[in-house]
Short mmCIF file of the C-alpha atoms (twelve columns), coordinates in Angstrom:
data_MODEL
# 
_entry.id   MODEL 
# 
loop_
_atom_site.group_PDB 
_atom_site.id 
_atom_site.type_symbol 
_atom_site.label_atom_id 
_atom_site.label_alt_id 
_atom_site.label_comp_id 
_atom_site.label_asym_id 
_atom_site.label_seq_id 
_atom_site.Cartn_x 
_atom_site.Cartn_y 
_atom_site.Cartn_z 
_atom_site.pdbx_PDB_model_num 
ATOM 1   C CA . ALA A 1   -70.042 -32.762 -43.392 1 
ATOM 2   C CA . GLU A 2   -68.879 -35.827 -45.334 1 
ATOM 3   C CA . ARG A 3   -67.719 -37.488 -42.125 1 
ATOM 4   C CA . ALA A 4   -71.028 -36.763 -40.362 1 
ATOM 5   C CA . ALA A 5   -73.007 -38.178 -43.317 1 
ATOM 6   C CA . ALA A 6   -70.796 -41.288 -43.454 1 
ATOM 7   C CA . LEU A 7   -71.174 -41.837 -39.681 1 
ATOM 8   C CA . SER A 8   -74.930 -41.476 -39.901 1 
ATOM 9   C CA . LYS A 9   -75.124 -44.092 -42.672 1 
ATOM 10  C CA . PHE A 10  -72.716 -46.388 -40.780 1 
ATOM 11  C CA . LEU A 11  -74.938 -46.276 -37.684 1 
ATOM 12  C CA . GLU A 12  -78.096 -46.802 -39.765 1 
ATOM 13  C CA . ASP A 13  -76.507 -49.908 -41.256 1 
ATOM 14  C CA . GLY A 14  -76.028 -51.293 -37.727 1 
ATOM 15  C CA . GLY A 15  -72.410 -50.299 -37.122 1 
ATOM 16  C CA . LEU A 16  -71.024 -49.266 -33.725 1 
ATOM 17  C CA . LYS A 17  -69.757 -45.723 -33.304 1 
ATOM 18  C CA . GLU A 18  -66.467 -46.992 -31.756 1 
ATOM 19  C CA . GLU A 19  -65.754 -49.035 -34.893 1 
ATOM 20  C CA . PHE A 20  -66.372 -46.184 -37.319 1 
ATOM 21  C CA . ASP A 21  -63.274 -45.332 -39.395 1 
ATOM 22  C CA . PHE A 22  -63.714 -42.481 -41.853 1 
ATOM 23  C CA . ARG A 23  -61.173 -42.291 -44.692 1 
ATOM 24  C CA . ASP A 24  -60.804 -38.902 -46.354 1 
ATOM 25  C CA . ALA A 25  -59.430 -39.326 -49.892 1 
ATOM 26  C CA . ALA A 26  -57.906 -35.833 -49.872 1 
ATOM 27  C CA . GLU A 27  -56.167 -36.505 -46.550 1 
ATOM 28  C CA . ASP A 28  -54.808 -39.827 -47.839 1 
ATOM 29  C CA . ARG A 29  -53.523 -38.051 -50.934 1 
ATOM 30  C CA . PHE A 30  -51.920 -35.341 -48.797 1 
ATOM 31  C CA . ASN A 31  -50.238 -37.911 -46.524 1 
ATOM 32  C CA . GLU A 32  -48.873 -39.795 -49.516 1 
ATOM 33  C CA . ALA A 33  -47.460 -36.592 -51.000 1 
ATOM 34  C CA . TYR A 34  -45.996 -35.604 -47.621 1 
ATOM 35  C CA . LYS A 35  -44.268 -39.000 -47.324 1 
ATOM 36  C CA . LYS A 36  -42.711 -38.507 -50.752 1 
ATOM 37  C CA . TYR A 37  -41.606 -34.994 -49.781 1 
ATOM 38  C CA . ASN A 38  -39.981 -36.253 -46.556 1 
ATOM 39  C CA . LYS A 39  -38.204 -39.020 -48.456 1 
ATOM 40  C CA . ARG A 40  -36.850 -36.569 -51.053 1 
ATOM 41  C CA . ARG A 41  -35.849 -34.114 -48.322 1 
ATOM 42  C CA . SER A 42  -33.949 -36.851 -46.445 1 
ATOM 43  C CA . GLU A 43  -32.181 -37.862 -49.660 1 
ATOM 44  C CA . PHE A 44  -31.300 -34.215 -50.312 1 
ATOM 45  C CA . VAL A 45  -29.920 -33.711 -46.783 1 
ATOM 46  C CA . LEU A 46  -27.840 -36.899 -47.063 1 
ATOM 47  C CA . GLY A 47  -26.601 -35.768 -50.473 1 
ATOM 48  C CA . GLN A 48  -25.593 -32.362 -49.079 1 
ATOM 49  C CA . GLU A 49  -23.822 -34.057 -46.166 1 
ATOM 50  C CA . LYS A 50  -21.890 -36.264 -48.586 1 
ATOM 51  C CA . ILE A 51  -20.901 -33.219 -50.674 1 
ATOM 52  C CA . ARG A 52  -19.747 -31.352 -47.550 1 
ATOM 53  C CA . ASN A 53  -17.622 -34.321 -46.446 1 
ATOM 54  C CA . THR A 54  -16.067 -34.561 -49.922 1 
ATOM 55  C CA . ASN A 55  -15.323 -30.820 -49.803 1 
ATOM 56  C CA . LEU A 56  -13.751 -31.277 -46.364 1 
ATOM 57  C CA . LYS A 57  -11.444 -34.007 -47.690 1 
ATOM 58  C CA . THR A 58  -10.489 -31.847 -50.694 1 
ATOM 59  C CA . LYS A 59  -9.665  -28.858 -48.465 1 
ATOM 60  C CA . GLN A 60  -7.616  -31.054 -46.123 1 
ATOM 61  C CA . ASP A 61  -5.672  -32.363 -49.155 1 
ATOM 62  C CA . ILE A 62  -4.978  -28.787 -50.248 1 
ATOM 63  C CA . LEU A 63  -3.732  -27.895 -46.764 1 
ATOM 64  C CA . ASN A 64  -1.365  -30.896 -46.869 1 
ATOM 65  C CA . LYS A 65  -0.021  -29.749 -50.249 1 
ATOM 66  C CA . MET A 66  0.478   -26.214 -48.888 1 
ATOM 67  C CA . LYS A 67  2.357   -27.638 -45.926 1 
ATOM 68  C CA . HIS A 68  4.537   -29.704 -48.271 1 
ATOM 69  C CA . ILE A 69  5.428   -26.617 -50.349 1 
ATOM 70  C CA . ILE A 70  6.338   -24.651 -47.217 1 
ATOM 71  C CA . GLN A 71  8.540   -27.450 -45.877 1 
ATOM 72  C CA . ASN A 72  10.141  -28.796 -49.073 1 
ATOM 73  C CA . GLU A 73  9.984   -26.545 -52.137 1 
ATOM 74  C CA . GLU A 74  13.215  -24.661 -52.837 1 
ATOM 75  C CA . ASP A 75  12.340  -23.166 -56.221 1 
ATOM 76  C CA . MET A 76  10.676  -19.908 -55.140 1 
ATOM 77  C CA . SER A 77  9.019   -19.189 -58.488 1 
ATOM 78  C CA . LYS A 78  7.579   -22.717 -58.662 1 
ATOM 79  C CA . ALA A 79  6.478   -22.527 -55.016 1 
ATOM 80  C CA . PHE A 80  4.761   -19.193 -55.621 1 
ATOM 81  C CA . ASN A 81  2.831   -20.479 -58.655 1 
ATOM 82  C CA . GLU A 82  1.839   -23.785 -57.021 1 
ATOM 83  C CA . PHE A 83  0.723   -22.039 -53.849 1 
ATOM 84  C CA . HIS A 84  -1.451  -19.627 -55.817 1 
ATOM 85  C CA . ASP A 85  -2.991  -22.507 -57.779 1 
ATOM 86  C CA . LEU A 86  -3.878  -24.161 -54.472 1 
ATOM 87  C CA . GLN A 87  -5.454  -20.932 -53.216 1 
ATOM 88  C CA . ALA A 88  -7.558  -20.741 -56.402 1 
ATOM 89  C CA . GLN A 89  -8.664  -24.367 -55.910 1 
ATOM 90  C CA . TRP A 90  -9.522  -23.603 -52.271 1 
ATOM 91  C CA . ARG A 91  -11.750 -20.699 -53.290 1 
ATOM 92  C CA . GLY A 92  -13.602 -22.926 -55.769 1 
ATOM 93  C CA . ILE A 93  -14.598 -25.532 -53.174 1 
ATOM 94  C CA . GLY A 94  -18.103 -25.423 -51.706 1 
ATOM 95  C CA . PRO A 95  -19.233 -25.698 -48.068 1 
ATOM 96  C CA . VAL A 96  -17.860 -28.151 -45.499 1 
ATOM 97  C CA . PRO A 97  -19.470 -29.581 -42.320 1 
ATOM 98  C CA . PRO A 98  -20.079 -26.627 -39.941 1 
ATOM 99  C CA . GLN A 99  -17.986 -28.104 -37.110 1 
ATOM 100 C CA . HIS A 100 -14.840 -27.972 -39.280 1 
ATOM 101 C CA . ILE A 101 -15.171 -24.446 -40.703 1 
ATOM 102 C CA . ASN A 102 -13.121 -22.568 -38.078 1 
ATOM 103 C CA . ASP A 103 -10.267 -25.100 -37.836 1 
ATOM 104 C CA . LEU A 104 -9.922  -25.224 -41.633 1 
ATOM 105 C CA . TRP A 105 -10.004 -21.448 -41.941 1 
ATOM 106 C CA . MET A 106 -7.409  -20.904 -39.178 1 
ATOM 107 C CA . THR A 107 -5.055  -23.538 -40.641 1 
ATOM 108 C CA . TYR A 108 -5.465  -22.050 -44.118 1 
ATOM 109 C CA . ARG A 109 -4.597  -18.526 -42.905 1 
ATOM 110 C CA . LEU A 110 -1.666  -19.889 -40.863 1 
ATOM 111 C CA . TYR A 111 -0.184  -21.636 -43.915 1 
ATOM 112 C CA . ILE A 112 -0.550  -18.491 -46.015 1 
ATOM 113 C CA . GLU A 113 1.319   -16.483 -43.371 1 
ATOM 114 C CA . ARG A 114 3.996   -19.170 -43.057 1 
ATOM 115 C CA . PHE A 115 4.356   -19.340 -46.819 1 
ATOM 116 C CA . TYR A 116 5.153   -15.642 -47.101 1 
ATOM 117 C CA . ASP A 117 7.499   -15.838 -44.123 1 
ATOM 118 C CA . TYR A 118 9.225   -18.986 -45.391 1 
ATOM 119 C CA . ILE A 119 10.048  -17.957 -48.933 1 
ATOM 120 C CA . LYS A 120 10.626  -14.305 -47.976 1 
ATOM 121 C CA . ILE A 121 8.965   -13.316 -51.179 1 
ATOM 122 C CA . ASN A 122 10.499  -10.279 -52.823 1 
ATOM 123 C CA . ARG A 123 8.653   -7.003  -52.897 1 
ATOM 124 C CA . GLU A 124 7.914   -7.155  -56.618 1 
ATOM 125 C CA . LEU A 125 6.097   -10.500 -56.419 1 
ATOM 126 C CA . GLN A 126 4.280   -9.408  -53.285 1 
ATOM 127 C CA . ASP A 127 3.111   -6.214  -55.031 1 
ATOM 128 C CA . LEU A 128 1.919   -8.288  -57.994 1 
ATOM 129 C CA . ASP A 129 0.027   -10.608 -55.657 1 
ATOM 130 C CA . GLN A 130 -1.617  -7.688  -53.866 1 
ATOM 131 C CA . LYS A 131 -2.632  -6.134  -57.199 1 
ATOM 132 C CA . LYS A 132 -4.258  -9.430  -58.242 1 
ATOM 133 C CA . ASN A 133 -6.063  -9.537  -54.894 1 
ATOM 134 C CA . LEU A 134 -7.218  -5.946  -55.424 1 
ATOM 135 C CA . GLU A 135 -8.610  -6.827  -58.856 1 
ATOM 136 C CA . MET A 136 -10.512 -9.794  -57.397 1 
ATOM 137 C CA . LYS A 137 -11.890 -7.670  -54.532 1 
ATOM 138 C CA . ILE A 138 -12.995 -4.934  -56.953 1 
ATOM 139 C CA . GLN A 139 -14.862 -7.634  -58.925 1 
ATOM 140 C CA . LEU A 140 -16.568 -8.710  -55.677 1 
ATOM 141 C CA . CYS A 141 -17.537 -5.052  -55.047 1 
ATOM 142 C CA . GLU A 142 -19.128 -4.851  -58.493 1 
ATOM 143 C CA . GLN A 143 -20.989 -8.128  -57.963 1 
ATOM 144 C CA . ALA A 144 -22.231 -6.927  -54.547 1 
ATOM 145 C CA . GLU A 145 -23.422 -3.628  -56.052 1 
ATOM 146 C CA . GLU A 146 -25.344 -5.520  -58.752 1 
ATOM 147 C CA . LEU A 147 -27.303 -7.362  -56.044 1 
ATOM 148 C CA . MET A 148 -29.479 -4.254  -55.581 1 
ATOM 149 C CA . LEU A 149 -30.897 -5.040  -59.038 1 
ATOM 150 C CA . GLU A 150 -31.671 -8.668  -58.111 1 
ATOM 151 C CA . PRO A 151 -35.493 -8.986  -57.848 1 
ATOM 152 C CA . SER A 152 -35.361 -12.022 -55.536 1 
ATOM 153 C CA . LEU A 153 -34.439 -10.974 -51.987 1 
ATOM 154 C CA . ASN A 154 -33.622 -14.580 -51.037 1 
ATOM 155 C CA . LYS A 155 -31.219 -14.936 -53.962 1 
ATOM 156 C CA . ALA A 156 -29.639 -11.561 -53.158 1 
ATOM 157 C CA . MET A 157 -29.101 -12.632 -49.515 1 
ATOM 158 C CA . GLN A 158 -27.554 -15.967 -50.536 1 
ATOM 159 C CA . GLU A 159 -25.226 -14.333 -53.048 1 
ATOM 160 C CA . ALA A 160 -24.217 -11.645 -50.525 1 
ATOM 161 C CA . ALA A 161 -23.229 -14.384 -48.061 1 
ATOM 162 C CA . GLN A 162 -21.213 -16.168 -50.773 1 
ATOM 163 C CA . LEU A 163 -19.433 -12.929 -51.684 1 
ATOM 164 C CA . GLN A 164 -18.512 -12.381 -48.017 1 
ATOM 165 C CA . THR A 165 -16.979 -15.879 -47.896 1 
ATOM 166 C CA . LYS A 166 -15.019 -15.248 -51.096 1 
ATOM 167 C CA . TRP A 167 -13.819 -11.900 -49.691 1 
ATOM 168 C CA . LYS A 168 -12.338 -13.676 -46.660 1 
ATOM 169 C CA . ASP A 169 -10.464 -16.147 -48.868 1 
ATOM 170 C CA . ILE A 170 -8.705  -13.441 -50.899 1 
ATOM 171 C CA . GLY A 171 -5.427  -12.174 -49.474 1 
ATOM 172 C CA . VAL A 172 -4.305  -8.636  -48.674 1 
ATOM 173 C CA . VAL A 173 -4.448  -5.721  -51.121 1 
ATOM 174 C CA . PRO A 174 -2.091  -2.719  -51.387 1 
ATOM 175 C CA . ARG A 175 -2.162  -0.792  -48.113 1 
ATOM 176 C CA . ASP A 176 -3.293  2.476   -49.730 1 
ATOM 177 C CA . LYS A 177 -6.387  0.734   -51.209 1 
ATOM 178 C CA . ARG A 178 -7.464  -1.409  -48.236 1 
ATOM 179 C CA . THR A 179 -9.872  1.045   -46.608 1 
ATOM 180 C CA . GLU A 180 -11.311 2.237   -49.917 1 
ATOM 181 C CA . VAL A 181 -12.085 -1.222  -51.306 1 
ATOM 182 C CA . TRP A 182 -13.413 -2.555  -47.967 1 
ATOM 183 C CA . THR A 183 -15.694 0.484   -47.510 1 
ATOM 184 C CA . ARG A 184 -17.078 0.010   -51.013 1 
ATOM 185 C CA . PHE A 185 -17.737 -3.719  -50.498 1 
ATOM 186 C CA . LYS A 186 -19.270 -3.251  -47.036 1 
ATOM 187 C CA . ALA A 187 -21.576 -0.468  -48.269 1 
ATOM 188 C CA . ALA A 188 -22.887 -2.692  -51.087 1 
ATOM 189 C CA . VAL A 189 -23.480 -5.692  -48.798 1 
ATOM 190 C CA . ASP A 190 -25.069 -3.475  -46.116 1 
ATOM 191 C CA . LYS A 191 -27.624 -2.284  -48.685 1 
ATOM 192 C CA . VAL A 192 -28.724 -5.892  -49.242 1 
ATOM 193 C CA . PHE A 193 -29.164 -6.408  -45.493 1 
ATOM 194 C CA . GLU A 194 -30.999 -3.066  -45.188 1 
ATOM 195 C CA . ARG A 195 -33.312 -4.271  -47.945 1 
ATOM 196 C CA . ARG A 196 -33.976 -7.434  -45.933 1 
ATOM 197 C CA . LYS A 197 -34.617 -5.373  -42.774 1 
ATOM 198 C CA . SER A 198 -37.100 -3.169  -44.644 1 
ATOM 199 C CA . PHE A 199 -38.829 -6.297  -45.970 1 
ATOM 200 C CA . MET A 200 -39.003 -7.830  -42.445 1 
ATOM 201 C CA . ASP A 201 -40.332 -4.534  -41.002 1 
# 
């Protein structure tokens, strides 16, 4: 209606229809806001990319340190402690560029296997390690079960995905507890995904 009224006045004042240019203040305001949004989004994406590249470098450094321990460390107790510190650091690092995820993960698992083969860790230390892993996995089960109380479905989904990543990074647990703890964790995570399916339906 505003455009039609403006055109009518423009023509009455002797203007040509082809030269008419109607400026809508609301549209200009929207476009300005949209430009700002796109600029902030671009800055955010670049920032996330920079963070992912930094995380990639940090994980590669950790892998090099793991390799060094496997090839050079003779003090088994020191090697064990340093290796576990590196694993803890690894778990604390955020996402990396998607194209590097699989290679990093496979190298990480390979070095863990080589570490245990190389130092031929005694049964007592291995049992202690598996008990620590069991404790961490039980904590993840509890966190996953608490997600059913999270009111935000989006937040619950994000946290479930993070818990699954953390689960992968934790080593083996005692054989007699493996099925039990995995079943508990999977059941809790499945409930979150069932909640999402119900919401989508």
